[in-house]
Coordinates of C-alpha atoms in Angstrom, one line a residue:
M1 CA -12.9 12.9 8.8
R2 CA -14.8 11.6 5.5
P3 CA -18.7 12.6 6.5
G4 CA -20.6 10.0 7.0
A5 CA -17.7 7.2 7.0
V6 CA -18.3 6.0 10.7
K7 CA -22.3 6.0 10.1
E8 CA -21.8 3.8 7.3
A9 CA -19.4 1.3 8.7
R10 CA -21.4 1.4 12.2
N11 CA -24.8 0.4 9.9
N12 CA -22.8 -1.9 7.9
R13 CA -22.1 -4.0 11.0
E14 CA -25.5 -3.6 11.8
L15 CA -24.5 -1.9 15.2
T16 CA -26.5 0.2 17.9
L17 CA -24.8 3.9 18.8
A18 CA -24.1 2.0 22.4
Q19 CA -22.8 -1.2 20.6
L20 CA -20.2 0.5 19.0
G21 CA -18.8 2.6 21.7
G22 CA -19.0 -0.6 24.2
T23 CA -17.5 0.3 27.6
S24 CA -14.9 3.3 25.6
L25 CA -17.1 5.8 24.4
T26 CA -20.5 7.5 24.9
R27 CA -23.8 6.8 22.9
S28 CA -23.5 10.5 23.1
A29 CA -19.7 10.6 21.8
I30 CA -20.6 8.0 19.0
H31 CA -23.6 10.3 17.8
R32 CA -21.1 13.3 18.0
I33 CA -18.5 12.1 16.3
E34 CA -20.9 10.7 13.2
T35 CA -22.7 13.8 12.9
G36 CA -19.1 15.9 12.6
R37 CA -19.4 17.4 15.6
S38 CA -16.5 15.7 17.5
K39 CA -13.2 14.8 16.0
P40 CA -11.6 11.6 17.2
S41 CA -8.2 11.1 18.4
M42 CA -6.0 8.3 16.8
K43 CA -7.1 6.4 19.7
T44 CA -10.6 6.5 19.1
L45 CA -10.3 6.0 15.5
V46 CA -8.0 3.2 16.1
L47 CA -11.5 1.4 18.4
L48 CA -13.5 2.1 15.7
A49 CA -12.0 0.7 12.6
E50 CA -11.6 -2.4 15.2
R51 CA -14.9 -2.7 16.2
T52 CA -16.3 -2.3 12.5
G53 CA -13.8 -4.0 10.8
K54 CA -12.9 -1.3 8.4
P55 CA -9.7 -0.1 7.5
I56 CA -8.5 3.0 9.3
S57 CA -8.6 5.3 5.1
F58 CA -12.2 4.2 5.1
F59 CA -12.7 7.3 7.5
L60 CA -10.2 9.2 6.3
P61 CA -10.4 11.8 3.1
I62 CA -7.4 10.9 0.7
P63 CA -5.6 14.4 0.4
S64 CA -2.6 12.6 -2.1
Q65 CA -1.7 9.6 -4.4
L66 CA 0.5 8.0 -1.5
A67 CA -2.7 7.8 0.9
A68 CA -4.7 6.6 -1.9
S69 CA -2.5 3.4 -2.7
Q70 CA -2.1 3.0 1.2
F71 CA -6.1 3.0 1.1
E72 CA -5.8 0.6 -2.4
L73 CA -3.4 -1.7 0.1
E74 CA -6.1 -1.9 2.4
R75 CA -8.8 -2.3 0.6
L76 CA -7.4 -5.5 -1.0
T77 CA -6.5 -6.6 2.4
A78 CA -10.0 -6.8 3.5
E79 CA -11.5 -7.6 0.3
T80 CA -9.2 -10.7 0.2
R81 CA -6.8 -10.2 -2.7
F82 CA -3.7 -10.8 -1.4
D83 CA -2.2 -11.6 -4.7
E84 CA -2.7 -8.2 -5.9
V85 CA -1.7 -6.7 -2.4
L86 CA 1.6 -8.4 -2.9
K87 CA 1.8 -6.7 -6.5
R88 CA 0.5 -3.6 -5.9
G89 CA 3.3 -3.0 -2.2
S90 CA 6.1 -4.1 -4.3
Q91 CA 4.9 -1.7 -6.8
I92 CA 5.0 1.1 -4.7
L93 CA 8.1 0.3 -2.5
E94 CA 10.3 -0.5 -6.0
A95 CA 8.7 2.6 -7.0
G96 CA 11.1 4.6 -4.0
G97 CA 11.0 8.0 -2.1
L98 CA 9.0 6.0 0.3
D99 CA 10.3 5.8 4.4
G100 CA 9.4 6.1 7.6
H101 CA 6.1 5.6 8.6
P102 CA 4.2 5.1 5.2
E103 CA 6.6 2.6 4.5
A104 CA 6.1 0.6 7.6
L105 CA 2.5 0.6 6.8
V106 CA 3.6 -1.3 3.0
H107 CA 5.7 -3.7 5.0
Y108 CA 2.8 -4.5 7.1
W109 CA 0.0 -5.5 4.9
M110 CA 2.4 -7.4 2.6
G111 CA 3.9 -9.0 5.2
E112 CA -0.1 -10.1 6.3
A113 CA -0.3 -10.9 2.8
N114 CA 2.2 -13.5 2.8
V115 CA 0.9 -15.3 6.4
R116 CA -2.7 -15.2 5.0
L117 CA -1.2 -17.2 1.6
I118 CA 1.0 -19.1 3.8
R119 CA 4.1 -18.1 2.9
P120 CA 5.5 -17.1 6.4
E121 CA 9.3 -16.6 5.2
P122 CA 8.7 -13.5 3.6
A123 CA 6.1 -12.6 5.8
I124 CA 8.6 -12.6 7.9
G125 CA 11.2 -10.1 7.0
H126 CA 7.8 -7.4 6.1
L127 CA 6.9 -7.5 9.5
D128 CA 10.6 -7.3 11.1
R129 CA 10.7 -4.1 8.9
A130 CA 7.3 -3.2 10.0
L131 CA 7.6 -3.4 13.4
R132 CA 11.2 -1.8 13.6
L133 CA 9.7 1.4 12.2
F134 CA 6.7 1.5 13.6
D135 CA 8.6 1.8 16.8
D136 CA 11.0 4.2 15.2
H137 CA 7.8 6.1 15.0
A138 CA 6.0 5.4 18.4
D139 CA 3.4 3.2 16.4
P140 CA 2.5 1.0 19.3
W141 CA -1.3 0.2 18.3
M142 CA 0.1 -0.6 14.5
A143 CA 3.2 -2.1 16.2
A144 CA 0.9 -4.7 18.2
H145 CA -0.7 -5.6 15.3
A146 CA 2.2 -6.5 13.3
L147 CA 4.1 -8.4 15.5
H148 CA 0.5 -10.4 16.3
M149 CA 1.6 -11.2 12.6
K150 CA 4.7 -12.2 13.0
S151 CA 3.5 -14.6 15.8
S152 CA 1.4 -16.6 13.1
A153 CA 4.3 -16.8 10.4
L154 CA 6.4 -18.2 13.0
Y155 CA 3.5 -20.5 13.6
L156 CA 3.1 -21.6 10.4
L157 CA 7.2 -22.5 10.6
D158 CA 6.7 -24.5 13.6
D159 CA 8.6 -22.2 15.3
P160 CA 8.1 -22.6 19.3
E161 CA 9.0 -18.6 19.4
S162 CA 5.8 -18.0 18.4
Q163 CA 4.0 -18.1 22.2
P164 CA 6.4 -15.7 23.1
A165 CA 5.7 -13.2 20.4
A166 CA 1.8 -14.0 20.3
E167 CA 2.8 -12.9 24.3
A168 CA 4.3 -10.0 23.8
A169 CA 1.4 -9.2 21.3
L170 CA -1.0 -9.9 23.9
R171 CA 0.8 -7.0 26.4
L172 CA 0.8 -4.4 23.9
C173 CA -2.8 -4.7 22.9
R174 CA -3.6 -4.5 26.7
E175 CA -1.5 -2.1 27.1
L176 CA -3.2 0.7 24.3
S177 CA -6.1 3.2 25.7
P178 CA -8.7 2.5 24.3
A179 CA -7.7 -1.3 24.1
P180 CA -8.8 -3.1 20.6
P181 CA -10.7 -6.0 21.2
M182 CA -10.9 -7.5 17.9
L183 CA -7.2 -7.5 17.9
E184 CA -6.9 -9.0 21.3
A185 CA -9.7 -11.2 20.6
R186 CA -6.9 -12.7 17.2
I187 CA -4.3 -13.3 19.8
L188 CA -6.1 -14.8 22.5
N189 CA -7.3 -17.2 19.3
H190 CA -3.5 -17.4 18.1
L191 CA -2.4 -18.3 22.1
A192 CA -5.7 -20.7 22.2
A193 CA -4.6 -22.5 18.9
I194 CA -0.8 -23.3 20.3
A195 CA -2.5 -24.7 23.5
V196 CA -4.0 -27.2 21.5
N197 CA -1.5 -27.9 19.2
R198 CA 0.7 -28.4 22.8
Q199 CA -2.0 -30.9 23.9
E200 CA -2.8 -28.1 26.6
W201 CA -6.8 -29.1 26.9
Q202 CA -8.4 -26.9 29.7
Q203 CA -5.8 -23.8 29.2
A204 CA -6.7 -23.8 25.0
I205 CA -10.7 -23.8 26.5
R206 CA -9.8 -21.2 29.1
L207 CA -8.4 -18.9 25.7
Y208 CA -11.1 -19.7 24.3
D209 CA -13.7 -18.5 25.8
R210 CA -11.6 -15.1 26.9
A211 CA -11.5 -14.7 23.3
L212 CA -14.9 -15.3 22.7
S213 CA -15.9 -12.6 25.1
A214 CA -14.1 -10.3 23.4
A215 CA -14.9 -11.1 20.4
E216 CA -18.8 -11.3 20.6
P217 CA -20.0 -7.9 20.7
L218 CA -18.5 -7.8 17.2
R219 CA -19.6 -10.3 15.4
D220 CA -16.4 -10.9 13.1
L221 CA -17.7 -14.4 11.4
R222 CA -14.0 -15.5 10.9
Q223 CA -13.0 -15.5 15.1
L224 CA -15.8 -17.0 15.7
S225 CA -15.3 -20.2 12.9
L226 CA -12.1 -20.3 14.2
M227 CA -12.6 -20.0 17.9
Y228 CA -15.6 -22.4 17.3
E229 CA -12.9 -25.3 15.8
G230 CA -10.5 -24.7 18.1
L231 CA -13.0 -25.3 21.2
G232 CA -14.4 -28.4 19.3
M233 CA -11.0 -29.8 19.4
A234 CA -10.3 -29.3 23.1
S235 CA -13.5 -30.4 24.0
H236 CA -12.9 -33.4 21.6
H237 CA -9.7 -34.3 23.9
L238 CA -11.2 -33.9 27.0
G239 CA -14.0 -36.7 25.9
R240 CA -16.7 -34.4 25.8
L241 CA -17.3 -36.1 22.2
T242 CA -21.3 -34.7 22.1
Q243 CA -19.9 -30.9 22.7
A244 CA -17.4 -31.4 20.6
N245 CA -19.6 -32.1 17.8
E246 CA -21.8 -29.1 18.4
Y247 CA -18.9 -26.9 18.1
F248 CA -17.7 -28.5 15.2
S249 CA -21.0 -28.3 13.4
K250 CA -20.9 -24.6 14.3
A251 CA -17.6 -24.1 12.7
L252 CA -18.5 -25.7 9.7
S253 CA -22.0 -23.8 8.9
L254 CA -19.9 -20.7 9.5
Y255 CA -16.8 -21.3 7.5
A256 CA -19.5 -22.1 4.7
L257 CA -21.2 -18.8 4.9
Q258 CA -18.2 -17.2 4.4
S259 CA -17.0 -19.9 1.5
D260 CA -14.2 -20.3 3.2
M261 CA -13.0 -23.7 1.3
A262 CA -9.7 -24.1 3.0
S263 CA -10.7 -23.8 6.6
M264 CA -13.9 -26.2 5.4
S265 CA -11.2 -28.3 4.9
R266 CA -9.8 -28.4 7.8
A267 CA -12.7 -28.3 9.9
E268 CA -14.0 -31.4 8.0
V269 CA -11.0 -33.1 8.9
N270 CA -11.0 -32.5 12.7
L271 CA -14.6 -33.7 12.5
S272 CA -13.4 -36.7 10.7
E273 CA -11.3 -37.3 14.3
L274 CA -14.2 -37.1 16.6
L275 CA -16.1 -39.5 13.9
I276 CA -12.9 -41.9 14.4
Q277 CA -12.6 -41.9 18.0
A278 CA -16.3 -42.6 17.8
G279 CA -16.1 -45.7 16.2
Q280 CA -17.9 -44.4 13.1
L281 CA -15.5 -44.4 10.0
E282 CA -17.6 -44.5 8.0
A283 CA -18.9 -40.9 8.2
A284 CA -15.4 -39.9 9.1
E285 CA -14.5 -40.9 5.4
E286 CA -16.9 -39.1 3.9
H287 CA -15.9 -36.1 6.0
L288 CA -11.9 -36.9 4.6
E289 CA -12.6 -37.2 1.5
R290 CA -14.7 -33.8 1.3
S291 CA -11.7 -32.3 2.5
L292 CA -9.5 -34.0 0.3
R293 CA -12.2 -32.6 -2.6
Y294 CA -12.0 -29.3 -1.3
C295 CA -8.1 -29.6 -1.6
H296 CA -8.5 -30.1 -4.9
E297 CA -11.3 -28.4 -6.6
H298 CA -10.8 -25.2 -4.7
G299 CA -6.5 -24.5 -5.0
V300 CA -6.3 -24.9 -1.1
D301 CA -2.6 -24.8 0.3
R302 CA -0.4 -27.4 0.7
R303 CA -0.1 -27.4 4.5
N304 CA -4.4 -28.6 4.2
R305 CA -3.8 -31.3 2.3
S306 CA -0.8 -32.4 4.1
Y307 CA -2.9 -32.1 6.9
T308 CA -6.0 -34.4 5.2
T309 CA -3.9 -37.0 3.8
V310 CA -2.2 -37.6 7.1
N311 CA -5.4 -38.3 8.6
L312 CA -6.5 -40.4 5.6
A313 CA -3.6 -42.7 6.1
R314 CA -4.6 -43.1 9.7
L315 CA -8.5 -44.1 8.9
R316 CA -7.3 -46.2 6.0
Q317 CA -4.9 -48.3 8.7
R318 CA -8.0 -48.8 11.1
Q319 CA -10.2 -49.9 8.5
G320 CA -7.4 -52.3 7.3
R321 CA -6.5 -51.0 4.4
M322 CA -2.8 -50.8 4.5
V323 CA -1.4 -50.8 1.6
E324 CA -3.5 -47.2 0.8
A325 CA -2.3 -46.5 4.3
E326 CA 1.3 -46.5 3.2
S327 CA 1.2 -44.6 -0.3
L328 CA -1.0 -41.3 2.0
A329 CA 1.7 -41.9 4.2
R330 CA 4.7 -41.9 2.0
Q331 CA 2.4 -38.8 0.4
T332 CA 2.1 -37.0 3.1
I333 CA 5.9 -37.3 4.1
E334 CA 6.6 -35.7 1.0
L335 CA 4.3 -33.3 0.6
A336 CA 5.3 -32.1 4.5
R337 CA 9.1 -32.3 3.6
E338 CA 9.0 -29.8 0.7
G339 CA 6.8 -26.9 2.6
G340 CA 8.9 -27.7 5.9
E341 CA 5.5 -28.6 7.6
L342 CA 7.5 -30.6 10.4
L343 CA 4.0 -31.0 12.8
S344 CA 2.7 -32.8 9.6
L345 CA 6.5 -34.5 8.7
A346 CA 6.4 -35.9 12.0
T347 CA 2.9 -37.1 12.5
A348 CA 3.1 -38.9 8.7
L349 CA 6.7 -40.6 10.1
Q350 CA 5.1 -42.1 12.9
V351 CA 1.8 -43.6 10.9
L352 CA 4.4 -44.7 8.2
A353 CA 6.3 -46.5 11.0
G354 CA 3.1 -48.4 12.4
L355 CA 2.4 -49.9 8.7
L356 CA 6.1 -50.8 8.3
V357 CA 6.5 -53.1 11.5
P358 CA 3.9 -55.6 10.5
G359 CA 5.9 -55.9 6.9
G360 CA 9.0 -56.7 8.6
H361 CA 10.5 -53.6 7.6
R362 CA 12.1 -53.2 10.7
Q363 CA 15.0 -50.8 9.8
E364 CA 13.0 -48.1 8.1
A365 CA 10.4 -48.3 10.8
D366 CA 13.6 -47.4 13.0
A367 CA 14.3 -44.7 10.9
C368 CA 11.0 -43.4 10.9
Y369 CA 10.1 -43.3 14.4
E370 CA 13.5 -41.8 15.6
E371 CA 13.3 -39.4 13.1
A372 CA 9.4 -38.7 14.4
V373 CA 10.6 -38.5 17.8
G374 CA 13.2 -35.7 17.0
T375 CA 10.9 -33.3 14.8
Y376 CA 8.5 -34.0 17.8
R377 CA 10.6 -32.8 20.7
A378 CA 12.2 -30.2 18.3
L379 CA 8.5 -28.5 17.7
G380 CA 8.7 -29.1 22.1
L381 CA 5.7 -31.3 21.9
I382 CA 6.7 -33.8 24.7
G383 CA 3.4 -35.6 25.3
R384 CA 3.3 -36.4 21.5
V385 CA 7.6 -37.9 22.1
R386 CA 6.7 -39.6 24.9
A387 CA 3.4 -41.4 22.8
C388 CA 6.0 -42.1 19.8
L389 CA 8.0 -43.6 22.3
I390 CA 6.2 -45.6 24.2
E391 CA 4.4 -46.5 21.0
H392 CA 7.7 -47.7 19.6
A393 CA 9.0 -49.7 22.5
E394 CA 5.3 -51.9 22.2
Q395 CA 6.2 -52.2 18.9
L396 CA 9.9 -53.6 19.7
D397 CA 8.8 -55.8 22.7
L398 CA 6.3 -57.3 19.7
Q399 CA 9.4 -58.2 18.1
G400 CA 11.3 -59.9 20.7
R401 CA 13.5 -57.0 21.3
S402 CA 13.5 -56.8 24.5
R403 CA 16.9 -54.4 25.1
E404 CA 16.1 -51.8 22.7
A405 CA 12.8 -51.9 23.6
K406 CA 13.6 -51.0 27.0
S407 CA 16.0 -48.2 25.9
R408 CA 12.6 -46.4 24.6
W409 CA 10.8 -47.1 28.0
R410 CA 13.5 -45.5 29.5
A411 CA 13.1 -42.4 27.8
A412 CA 9.6 -42.1 27.6
A413 CA 9.9 -42.2 31.7
L414 CA 12.3 -39.4 31.1
A415 CA 10.4 -37.1 28.5
G416 CA 7.9 -36.2 31.6
A417 CA 4.5 -37.1 32.1
G418 CA 3.4 -34.4 29.0
P419 CA -0.2 -34.6 27.6
G420 CA -1.7 -37.9 26.0
E421 CA -1.2 -38.9 22.4
S422 CA -2.8 -37.0 19.8
Q423 CA -2.1 -37.4 15.7
G424 CA -1.3 -34.0 14.1
E425 CA -4.0 -31.7 14.3
K426 CA -3.0 -28.2 13.6
L427 CA -5.3 -25.0 13.7
I428 CA -4.4 -21.9 11.8
A429 CA -6.3 -19.5 13.9
F430 CA -4.6 -16.3 12.9
R431 CA -6.6 -14.3 10.7

């Protein structure tokens, strides 16, 4: 142990001895570790790292160039300098002479950096390699972290396997002794976000409540921000509008404290959803335009831009500004196709279809509805499949195309009574 490291980390986090120990370690045990009279096990060290928000290497002396490189990757990750993590990690791997557990750690940090940069494909390659090596070297602690990150990468790809991977990560996390509370909170938060996207509102609230309980003593602003945003979304769709507004406001305030422009952009869109439902279109427009400004001025990733533009298209449709709405919907479709963002793509196709029908563009509208339904179905979002089919059937009835309308009504009935319609909200809850 590096002398003074535990006390320094505890003071930085403003934790008491009891808060740092929690239910796993006594105050006196923490005091003995801080004063050097007791050497912590690896399990205890993982717990201390989780609760103080420090990488494990923060507590250790630097005995070699390899360890120094590992420390550098962890430090760069903690400082959110993800491009530098990828550059340095590539240099370490290209230098050769690295295998086993040290190689696994490099792949893990590079995988996390890619996830944080919204680059899921390369992330999965690194994380799969890390998982194999962690398994070979019997490191379930890092394996749980890597599996959680892989689930996050799958989530970014709209891959339904994200949920089973997250559930497996949660099981592995809870088998650890002591269990790392922040990792558990992150996984629960991620599962709650998946529930929101599946429109399982009550389940989402239960998961967010459990995540908040796990994270509460650790004061992780990032996780609390994400949880409040998710609670706002779930409360919104359950009709608890006052409570939803309070949650969204808390999330925005916490994101602002962290200067997290990408998350602020997304939260502005989520708050606009609430205002549109309340009929406050001008206020909703202010939030959406602010979100778009964050995207342009701060280099926010394509995924957030497509999320903002599709919701702005819906607002313009509500305002009767149909030409602008169509332009924004087409812009979103182009962005979403380029980035493989299937949920934004399906939502934009559904919006565009509804805009095309009044202009007599029936063939293109039908094609948009069909592609939207197929995309929702591929994502396993049966509630949205059903809602889109119903909308298409209603449009066909209005056009006097009763035979075609009946087939859509029948398909909607066969799709099952899933949750009601929702238009494309997606939480990114893995960080």
